[in-house]
Coordinates of C-alpha atoms in Angstrom, one line a residue:
Chain Z
M904 CA 76.1 43.5 -62.8
K905 CA 77.8 41.6 -59.7
Q906 CA 75.4 43.5 -57.0
I907 CA 72.3 42.3 -59.2
I908 CA 73.2 39.0 -59.2
H909 CA 74.0 39.1 -55.2
F910 CA 70.3 40.9 -55.0
F911 CA 68.8 37.7 -56.8
I912 CA 70.8 35.1 -54.8
L913 CA 69.4 36.8 -51.9
A914 CA 66.4 37.0 -52.6
V915 CA 66.2 33.3 -53.9
F916 CA 67.9 32.0 -50.7
S917 CA 65.4 34.0 -48.2
I918 CA 62.2 32.7 -50.1
S919 CA 63.9 29.4 -50.0
L920 CA 64.2 29.6 -46.0
A921 CA 60.2 30.5 -45.7
S922 CA 59.6 27.5 -47.9
C923 CA 59.5 24.6 -45.2
V924 CA 56.5 22.2 -44.4
G925 CA 55.1 24.5 -41.3
D926 CA 52.3 23.8 -39.2
D927 CA 48.6 24.6 -39.0
I928 CA 46.7 24.2 -35.9
V929 CA 43.4 22.2 -35.9
N930 CA 41.0 22.9 -33.1
D931 CA 39.9 19.2 -32.3
R932 CA 39.1 19.4 -28.8
V933 CA 36.2 17.7 -27.9
A934 CA 34.1 16.8 -24.4
E935 CA 35.7 13.0 -23.2
E936 CA 33.6 10.2 -23.1
L937 CA 33.7 7.2 -20.8
K938 CA 31.2 4.3 -21.5
I939 CA 30.2 0.7 -20.3
T940 CA 29.9 -0.9 -23.6
N941 CA 28.1 -4.3 -22.7
A942 CA 25.6 -3.1 -20.1
I943 CA 23.5 -6.1 -18.5
D944 CA 20.3 -5.7 -16.8
T945 CA 20.6 -8.8 -14.2
I946 CA 23.6 -10.8 -13.2
G947 CA 23.2 -14.7 -11.9
F948 CA 23.2 -15.4 -8.5
E949 CA 26.9 -16.6 -8.0
S950 CA 27.7 -16.1 -11.6
T951 CA 30.2 -13.7 -13.0
Y952 CA 30.2 -11.2 -15.6
L953 CA 33.2 -9.0 -17.2
F954 CA 32.2 -5.5 -17.6
E955 CA 34.1 -3.3 -20.5
S956 CA 34.2 0.3 -20.9
R957 CA 35.3 2.6 -23.4
Y958 CA 37.4 6.1 -23.2
L959 CA 37.5 8.5 -26.1
D960 CA 40.2 11.4 -25.2
N961 CA 39.7 14.9 -25.8
V962 CA 40.0 14.6 -29.6
G963 CA 37.6 11.8 -29.7
Q964 CA 40.2 8.9 -30.3
R965 CA 39.8 5.3 -28.4
Q966 CA 42.6 4.8 -25.8
E967 CA 42.9 1.9 -23.4
I968 CA 43.0 2.8 -20.0
N969 CA 42.4 1.3 -16.5
V970 CA 39.2 1.8 -15.2
E971 CA 38.1 2.2 -11.6
W972 CA 35.2 -0.3 -11.3
S973 CA 33.0 0.0 -8.1
S974 CA 29.6 -1.7 -6.6
S975 CA 27.6 0.5 -4.5
N976 CA 26.9 -2.6 -2.5
E977 CA 28.9 -5.2 -2.1
D978 CA 26.9 -7.7 -0.5
V979 CA 24.8 -7.9 -3.5
I980 CA 27.3 -7.5 -6.4
S981 CA 31.2 -7.8 -6.1
I982 CA 33.1 -6.3 -8.6
T983 CA 37.2 -6.2 -9.2
N984 CA 39.5 -3.6 -10.3
D985 CA 39.3 -5.5 -14.0
G986 CA 35.6 -5.5 -14.2
W987 CA 34.7 -8.9 -13.0
A988 CA 31.6 -8.8 -11.2
E989 CA 29.8 -11.6 -9.2
G990 CA 26.3 -11.8 -8.2
V991 CA 26.8 -12.6 -4.3
G992 CA 23.6 -11.4 -2.7
S993 CA 19.6 -10.8 -3.4
G994 CA 18.8 -7.3 -4.4
S995 CA 20.3 -4.5 -7.1
A996 CA 23.9 -2.8 -7.2
I997 CA 25.0 0.5 -9.0
I998 CA 28.4 -0.6 -10.9
T999 CA 30.2 2.7 -11.7
A1000 CA 33.3 3.4 -13.9
E1001 CA 35.3 5.9 -13.1
Y1002 CA 38.6 7.1 -15.0
Q1003 CA 40.3 10.6 -14.3
G1004 CA 40.6 12.2 -17.8
I1005 CA 42.6 14.3 -19.2
D1006 CA 39.8 17.4 -18.7
D1007 CA 37.4 15.7 -16.6
Y1008 CA 36.4 12.9 -14.5
L1009 CA 34.3 10.5 -16.1
I1010 CA 31.8 8.7 -14.6
D1011 CA 29.2 6.0 -16.4
E1012 CA 27.1 3.8 -14.0
I1013 CA 24.3 1.2 -14.7
E1014 CA 21.9 -0.3 -12.3
V1015 CA 22.1 -4.4 -11.9
V1016 CA 20.1 -6.6 -10.5
V1017 CA 20.9 -10.3 -9.1
G1018 CA 18.4 -12.8 -10.6
A1019 CA 18.7 -16.1 -11.7
N1020 CA 20.5 -15.9 -14.7
T1021 CA 22.7 -13.1 -16.3
T1022 CA 20.6 -11.0 -18.9
E1023 CA 21.9 -8.6 -21.3
V1024 CA 20.4 -5.3 -22.0
E1025 CA 17.8 -5.8 -24.5
V1026 CA 18.5 -3.2 -27.7
E1027 CA 16.2 -3.3 -30.4
N1028 CA 17.2 -2.7 -34.0
I1029 CA 18.2 1.1 -33.0
T1030 CA 18.1 3.5 -36.1
K1031 CA 19.9 6.8 -35.5
E1032 CA 19.3 9.5 -37.3
G1033 CA 21.2 12.6 -38.7
T1034 CA 21.3 15.8 -41.3
I1035 CA 24.4 16.2 -43.3
M1036 CA 25.6 20.1 -42.7
A1037 CA 27.9 22.0 -44.4
S1038 CA 30.9 23.7 -42.6
S1039 CA 32.1 25.3 -45.7
F1040 CA 31.2 27.5 -48.3
Y1041 CA 30.7 24.3 -50.8
V1042 CA 26.9 22.7 -51.0
L1043 CA 26.7 19.8 -49.0
E1044 CA 23.3 18.5 -47.1
G1045 CA 21.0 15.8 -46.7
A1046 CA 19.6 13.5 -44.3
F1047 CA 20.8 9.8 -43.3
T1048 CA 19.9 7.0 -41.4
V1049 CA 22.2 4.7 -39.7
Q1050 CA 21.6 1.3 -38.2
E1051 CA 23.7 -1.9 -37.4
V1052 CA 22.9 -5.1 -39.9
D1053 CA 24.6 -8.4 -38.8
G1054 CA 27.4 -6.4 -37.4
D1055 CA 28.1 -4.2 -40.2
L1056 CA 27.1 -0.7 -40.0
L1057 CA 24.6 0.5 -43.0
V1058 CA 24.5 4.4 -43.6
E1059 CA 21.5 5.2 -45.9
I1060 CA 21.6 9.0 -47.6
A1061 CA 18.5 10.3 -48.3
E1062 CA 16.9 11.7 -51.3
D1063 CA 17.5 15.2 -50.4
Y1064 CA 21.3 14.7 -50.2
K1065 CA 23.4 17.5 -52.5
A1066 CA 27.3 17.7 -52.9
S1067 CA 29.0 20.0 -54.6
T1068 CA 30.9 18.6 -57.6
A1069 CA 33.3 21.7 -58.1
L1070 CA 35.6 20.2 -55.0
P1071 CA 37.9 17.8 -55.6
G1072 CA 39.0 14.6 -53.5
L1073 CA 35.8 14.6 -51.5
Y1074 CA 35.9 11.9 -49.0
V1075 CA 33.6 10.1 -46.3
Y1076 CA 34.6 9.6 -43.1
L1077 CA 33.3 7.9 -39.8
S1078 CA 34.6 10.1 -36.9
N1079 CA 34.4 10.9 -33.1
N1080 CA 35.7 14.3 -33.9
P1081 CA 33.7 16.3 -35.9
N1082 CA 36.8 18.6 -36.5
S1083 CA 39.1 16.1 -37.4
I1084 CA 39.8 12.7 -39.5
G1085 CA 42.3 11.8 -36.7
G1086 CA 41.2 8.5 -35.5
A1087 CA 38.8 8.3 -37.9
H1088 CA 37.5 5.5 -40.1
E1089 CA 37.6 6.3 -44.2
I1090 CA 34.2 5.0 -45.5
A1091 CA 35.0 6.1 -49.2
A1092 CA 35.5 8.5 -52.1
V1093 CA 32.2 10.3 -52.9
S1094 CA 31.0 9.0 -56.3
T1095 CA 27.5 10.4 -55.4
F1096 CA 26.8 14.0 -55.6
N1097 CA 22.9 14.3 -55.6
G1098 CA 20.3 11.6 -54.4
A1099 CA 19.8 8.7 -52.4
H1100 CA 22.8 6.2 -52.1
T1101 CA 23.9 3.8 -49.0
Y1102 CA 27.2 2.8 -47.8
T1103 CA 27.7 -0.7 -45.5
I1104 CA 30.9 -0.3 -43.5
P1105 CA 31.9 -3.9 -42.4
N1106 CA 32.7 -4.7 -38.7
V1107 CA 31.5 -1.2 -37.1
G1108 CA 29.1 -1.0 -34.2
I1109 CA 26.4 1.5 -34.1
D1110 CA 28.1 2.8 -30.8
D1111 CA 31.6 3.3 -32.7
Y1112 CA 31.2 6.6 -34.2
K1113 CA 29.0 9.4 -33.4
Y1114 CA 29.3 11.8 -36.7
L1115 CA 29.6 10.9 -40.6
L1116 CA 32.5 13.7 -41.9
Y1117 CA 32.9 15.0 -45.2
F1118 CA 36.5 15.9 -46.0
C1119 CA 38.5 17.2 -48.7
K1120 CA 41.5 14.8 -48.8
P1121 CA 44.0 16.8 -51.2
F1122 CA 43.0 20.1 -49.2
N1123 CA 43.0 18.3 -45.7
V1124 CA 39.7 20.7 -45.4
K1125 CA 36.3 19.7 -43.9
V1126 CA 33.5 20.3 -45.7
G1127 CA 30.8 19.4 -43.4
D1128 CA 29.7 16.6 -41.0
G1129 CA 26.2 15.1 -39.4
A1130 CA 26.1 14.0 -35.9
F1131 CA 24.1 10.7 -35.2
Chain S
M246 CA 41.9 16.1 -65.3
K247 CA 44.9 16.8 -63.1
K248 CA 45.0 20.3 -61.9
S249 CA 45.6 21.5 -58.6
I250 CA 44.6 24.8 -57.0
I251 CA 48.0 26.0 -56.1
Y252 CA 49.2 25.1 -59.5
I253 CA 46.2 27.3 -60.9
A254 CA 47.8 29.8 -58.5
A255 CA 51.2 29.9 -60.4
I256 CA 49.7 29.9 -63.6
L257 CA 47.9 32.5 -62.9
F258 CA 50.8 34.9 -61.6
L259 CA 53.4 33.9 -63.6
S260 CA 51.4 34.9 -66.9
T261 CA 52.1 38.9 -65.2
S262 CA 55.2 39.8 -67.4
V263 CA 54.6 43.2 -67.7
F264 CA 57.7 44.2 -69.5
A265 CA 57.6 42.1 -72.4
G266 CA 55.0 40.8 -74.1
G267 CA 51.7 42.9 -75.5
P268 CA 51.3 43.2 -79.0
W269 CA 55.0 44.4 -79.5
P270 CA 57.4 41.6 -81.4
Q271 CA 61.1 42.1 -80.7
P272 CA 63.3 43.0 -83.7
K273 CA 65.0 40.8 -85.4
G274 CA 68.2 39.4 -83.4
V275 CA 66.7 41.0 -80.4
G276 CA 66.0 39.5 -76.9
Y277 CA 64.2 39.7 -73.7
F278 CA 65.1 37.5 -70.8
K279 CA 64.4 37.3 -67.6
L280 CA 65.1 35.0 -64.1
S281 CA 62.7 35.0 -61.7
E282 CA 61.8 33.6 -58.4
W283 CA 58.2 33.7 -57.7
W284 CA 55.8 32.7 -54.9
T285 CA 52.7 32.3 -52.7
S286 CA 51.3 30.9 -49.7
F287 CA 48.0 30.4 -49.0
D288 CA 45.5 29.1 -46.4
Q289 CA 42.2 30.0 -48.0
H290 CA 40.8 29.7 -51.6
F291 CA 37.8 30.7 -53.7
T292 CA 35.1 28.3 -53.6
D293 CA 32.8 27.5 -56.5
E294 CA 30.5 29.9 -55.2
G295 CA 33.5 32.6 -55.2
L296 CA 33.5 32.8 -51.1
L297 CA 36.3 32.3 -49.2
D298 CA 37.1 28.9 -47.3
P299 CA 39.8 28.0 -45.6
N300 CA 42.6 25.3 -46.5
S301 CA 45.8 23.6 -45.4
T302 CA 48.4 26.5 -45.8
T303 CA 50.1 25.5 -49.2
G304 CA 52.9 26.9 -51.0
I305 CA 54.6 27.3 -53.9
Y306 CA 58.1 28.6 -55.2
N307 CA 59.3 28.8 -58.8
T308 CA 62.4 29.3 -60.6
A309 CA 61.5 30.9 -63.9
F310 CA 62.7 31.9 -66.8
Y311 CA 61.1 34.0 -69.5
G312 CA 62.3 35.1 -72.9
E313 CA 61.5 36.4 -76.5
Y314 CA 63.4 36.5 -78.9
G315 CA 62.6 38.2 -82.2
I316 CA 63.7 35.7 -85.2
S317 CA 62.1 38.4 -87.7
N318 CA 60.8 41.9 -87.3
R319 CA 57.2 40.4 -87.1
V320 CA 57.7 36.8 -85.9
T321 CA 59.1 36.3 -81.7
L322 CA 59.6 33.1 -80.2
I323 CA 58.2 32.8 -76.6
A324 CA 59.7 30.6 -73.6
N325 CA 58.0 30.8 -70.3
A326 CA 59.4 27.6 -68.0
N327 CA 59.2 26.9 -64.1
L328 CA 63.0 25.4 -64.3
F329 CA 62.4 24.4 -60.6
S330 CA 59.5 24.4 -58.7
R331 CA 58.7 23.6 -55.1
N332 CA 55.1 22.8 -53.6
V333 CA 54.5 22.5 -49.8
I334 CA 51.8 21.7 -47.8
N335 CA 52.0 22.6 -44.2
N336 CA 51.4 19.6 -41.1
Q337 CA 47.9 19.6 -39.8
V338 CA 48.4 19.5 -35.9
S339 CA 46.1 19.0 -33.3
G340 CA 45.5 22.2 -31.0
T341 CA 44.9 20.1 -28.3
N342 CA 47.5 17.6 -27.9
G343 CA 50.1 18.9 -30.3
S344 CA 50.1 15.2 -32.3
I345 CA 50.0 15.6 -36.3
I346 CA 47.0 14.8 -37.9
I347 CA 48.0 14.7 -41.4
P348 CA 51.4 15.1 -41.8
G349 CA 52.7 18.1 -43.9
D350 CA 54.5 17.1 -47.5
S351 CA 56.9 18.8 -50.2
Y352 CA 57.7 18.2 -53.8
N353 CA 60.6 19.6 -56.0
G354 CA 60.7 19.3 -59.7
L355 CA 60.6 20.9 -63.0
G356 CA 57.4 22.9 -63.8
D357 CA 55.7 22.9 -67.0
I358 CA 57.3 24.9 -70.0
D359 CA 55.1 27.4 -72.4
L360 CA 56.5 27.9 -76.0
G361 CA 54.9 30.3 -78.1
I362 CA 55.4 32.1 -81.5
K363 CA 54.0 35.9 -81.8
Y364 CA 53.2 37.3 -85.3
G365 CA 53.1 41.0 -85.6
L366 CA 50.0 41.8 -87.6
T367 CA 50.9 45.1 -87.7
A368 CA 53.9 46.6 -89.5
P369 CA 56.9 47.0 -87.2
G370 CA 56.4 50.8 -85.5
S371 CA 52.6 50.9 -86.1
K372 CA 51.1 53.4 -84.1
Y373 CA 48.7 50.8 -82.8
P374 CA 50.5 47.7 -83.1
V375 CA 48.6 44.6 -83.2
A376 CA 50.1 40.9 -82.6
I377 CA 48.6 37.0 -82.2
T378 CA 50.1 34.4 -80.5
A379 CA 50.0 30.8 -80.3
T380 CA 51.2 29.4 -76.4
F381 CA 51.5 25.7 -76.4
G382 CA 51.4 24.6 -72.7
L383 CA 53.9 21.5 -72.6
P384 CA 53.2 19.1 -69.4
T385 CA 56.9 18.9 -68.2
G386 CA 56.0 19.2 -64.4
A387 CA 55.0 16.6 -62.2
T388 CA 51.3 15.8 -60.9
N389 CA 50.2 13.5 -58.5
E390 CA 52.9 14.0 -56.2
G391 CA 53.9 13.7 -52.6
A392 CA 51.9 10.8 -50.2
L393 CA 48.5 12.2 -50.8
G394 CA 49.0 12.8 -54.4
N395 CA 48.1 16.5 -53.9
L396 CA 51.5 18.0 -54.4
A397 CA 52.1 19.3 -58.1
T398 CA 54.4 21.0 -60.2
G399 CA 52.5 21.2 -63.9
D400 CA 49.0 20.5 -65.3
G401 CA 49.1 16.7 -66.9
E402 CA 47.8 18.4 -69.8
F403 CA 48.7 19.8 -73.2
N404 CA 46.9 23.0 -74.0
Q405 CA 47.0 25.4 -77.1
M406 CA 46.1 29.0 -76.5
I407 CA 45.4 31.6 -79.1
Q408 CA 46.0 35.5 -78.3
L409 CA 45.3 38.6 -80.0
D410 CA 47.1 41.8 -78.6
A411 CA 46.5 45.6 -79.4
G412 CA 48.0 48.3 -78.0
T413 CA 49.9 51.9 -78.4
G414 CA 52.5 53.8 -76.5
F415 CA 52.1 57.7 -75.7
K416 CA 53.2 60.6 -73.5
L417 CA 51.6 60.9 -70.2
G418 CA 52.1 64.1 -68.5
G419 CA 55.3 64.0 -70.7
L420 CA 56.4 60.4 -69.8
N421 CA 56.6 57.6 -71.8
A422 CA 53.8 55.1 -71.4
Y423 CA 52.2 52.4 -72.7
A424 CA 48.6 50.8 -73.1
S425 CA 47.5 47.3 -74.2
A426 CA 44.9 44.7 -74.3
Y427 CA 44.3 41.0 -75.1
G428 CA 42.1 38.4 -75.3
G429 CA 42.7 34.6 -76.1
F430 CA 41.1 31.2 -76.2
N431 CA 42.7 28.6 -74.5
H432 CA 41.6 24.8 -75.4
R433 CA 42.8 22.4 -73.3
T434 CA 42.9 18.7 -73.2
N435 CA 42.7 15.9 -70.7
G436 CA 39.2 17.0 -69.3
F437 CA 39.8 20.3 -68.7
S438 CA 37.6 22.9 -69.4
E439 CA 38.5 25.6 -72.4
E440 CA 38.8 29.1 -71.3
I441 CA 38.3 32.7 -72.4
R442 CA 41.3 34.9 -71.3
F443 CA 41.3 38.9 -71.6
G444 CA 42.9 41.6 -69.9
A445 CA 44.5 44.8 -69.8
E446 CA 47.9 46.7 -69.2
L447 CA 49.2 50.4 -68.3
G448 CA 52.7 51.1 -67.9
I449 CA 54.9 54.3 -67.4
G450 CA 58.2 55.2 -67.5
L451 CA 60.1 57.2 -64.8
L452 CA 63.2 58.8 -63.8
D453 CA 64.2 59.1 -67.8
S454 CA 62.5 55.7 -68.7
K455 CA 64.8 53.8 -66.1
L456 CA 62.1 52.7 -63.9
W457 CA 58.7 51.2 -65.4
L458 CA 56.0 51.0 -63.3
A459 CA 53.3 49.1 -64.4
T460 CA 49.6 47.3 -63.9
K461 CA 47.7 44.6 -65.4
L462 CA 44.2 43.1 -65.0
N463 CA 43.8 39.7 -66.2
V464 CA 40.5 37.7 -66.6
V465 CA 39.8 33.8 -67.2
E466 CA 36.7 33.0 -67.8
S467 CA 36.1 29.2 -67.8
L468 CA 33.8 27.5 -70.4
Q469 CA 32.6 24.7 -67.9
N470 CA 32.7 22.0 -70.6
G471 CA 35.6 20.0 -68.9
D472 CA 35.2 17.4 -66.2
T473 CA 34.2 17.7 -62.4
A474 CA 34.3 15.4 -59.7
E475 CA 30.9 13.9 -60.3
T476 CA 31.7 13.0 -64.6
T477 CA 35.4 12.0 -64.1
T478 CA 36.4 8.4 -63.7
S479 CA 38.8 8.9 -61.1
T480 CA 38.5 10.1 -57.7
S481 CA 40.0 13.2 -58.7
I482 CA 42.1 15.3 -56.1
F483 CA 42.1 18.0 -58.5
A484 CA 40.1 21.2 -59.6
N485 CA 38.8 22.1 -62.8
N486 CA 36.6 24.9 -64.2
T487 CA 38.7 27.7 -62.4
E488 CA 37.9 31.3 -62.6
Y489 CA 40.1 34.7 -61.5
S490 CA 40.6 38.2 -62.1
S491 CA 43.4 39.4 -61.0
F492 CA 45.2 42.6 -60.5
A493 CA 49.2 43.0 -60.8
L494 CA 51.6 45.8 -60.0
E495 CA 55.0 45.5 -61.3
A496 CA 57.9 47.8 -61.1
N497 CA 61.1 47.3 -63.4
Y498 CA 64.2 49.3 -63.0
Y499 CA 67.1 49.6 -65.4
V500 CA 70.4 49.3 -63.0
T501 CA 72.5 49.1 -66.6
K502 CA 71.3 50.3 -69.8
R503 CA 70.6 46.8 -70.6
V504 CA 70.1 44.8 -67.5
G505 CA 67.7 45.4 -64.9
V506 CA 65.3 44.3 -62.0
S507 CA 61.8 43.7 -61.4
A508 CA 59.5 42.8 -58.5
N509 CA 56.1 41.9 -58.8
V510 CA 53.1 41.6 -56.5
A511 CA 49.5 40.0 -57.8
G512 CA 46.4 38.6 -56.7
A513 CA 43.3 37.4 -57.5
F514 CA 40.0 39.6 -56.5
T515 CA 37.3 37.3 -57.6
G516 CA 38.1 33.6 -58.3
A517 CA 36.3 30.0 -58.2
I518 CA 38.5 26.9 -56.9
I519 CA 41.8 29.2 -56.7
A520 CA 43.8 30.3 -54.0
A521 CA 42.8 33.3 -52.4
A522 CA 46.4 35.2 -51.2
P523 CA 48.7 37.5 -53.2
S524 CA 51.8 36.1 -55.1
Y525 CA 55.4 37.9 -55.2
S526 CA 58.0 37.9 -57.5
V527 CA 61.5 39.3 -57.7
G528 CA 63.6 38.6 -60.8
I529 CA 66.5 40.1 -63.0
F530 CA 66.3 40.6 -66.8
Y531 CA 68.5 41.6 -69.9
D532 CA 67.0 43.4 -72.6
M533 CA 68.9 43.6 -75.6
G534 CA 66.5 46.2 -77.3
K535 CA 68.1 48.7 -75.3

């Protein structure tokens, strides 16, 4: 009888040892990205302008970095390490932002002309399009558009949208990584499973995120995504 | 509507008790008692279409008591209680930089308790016994636990199940053997779909009936009449309309005349909204009927 009890205790103990929280590895590598976020067409002669940039690391998360700024012609436009540029001569120059990333050497550049006044690049009311596609065997599909309206992001899901009602805890996010909600912006729990509907996300720009990501929150499973 | 995939997995396989139950009520004053450790860990599940999808590695570990006791030759009281239940969900770790994207979690607590009463419709000793069992599932376990509310030790609903069992004992190549089958209806509350349940079991005694090997088939069909993520008022993190067909193998060995050890492996081979991984259990039992 003692042997039986010992056997049972040993079995329970062994099982308990195996019941610790472990790690699941998520394949979340994406290409790094460096972008000048406040491009201008023209910089005023003897005017200054502060260029800004955004860096997304190799998991799509924004990181603050020290970008290396340079001008292709310092006699036309000079620029400091902080990104302060000044129009000092007539003509044009290429303004370059550079950064040695984790995986890649990143470069973004724009051409700027020196003129009478500083002029930002004219951005029309851009509407980006995308298609939601399932990455799982749950039904999830539909077209969508994204546009910036009065500083908010408007995500309009089209009439052809369908999502499975069987999966519990489905949430929708904005993300820069199609495989991870790390650094993502949670929009809402999904409450519409068929047809057109709209999400308005305050204080989010159209270039801040690249993917609409559907994620089963309780079981930490990606259900689908749509790039835009 | 509060029932997680992991908890459903527990229900599925804990119900696999091949060495007691069936259409044979315990004789008056006789009981069968079992203490077991049951566990499963899964990183994929059956979708609503019956296909396999991945999920965070999730484990559930239950220490359970099962008991039957005859208060007359035809009436047996039954208890099936998860005395201690542990749920674990893994960290989600970036394969790129090693950071934790979503922290894992665990929860320990009391699980649900099923209480039942079995009545022998045929006279004790009948060649083809038939019994009816009413089971009441008490929601004593916890739901919505953990930081994300995705851990549970119970389903949070009071269900009532009526089940009819029939079977027979026979000789198979000179060995003692038995076969039984059951069908049941599970009425569930709190937005859960009702279920039709049926199954069959075959067992054979070896080593002068000291070792019993058994196999069991369990099938659950949902009536799909409960809440879904679309109709529930909450943004439910739990699943409904679970279905499965599972297969179990069990060995019970009498170490002494009345005391024995058991081991069981079970798993769903088809299913919907349920874990897709085998479960295991080991236990010790005391059989007063020997």
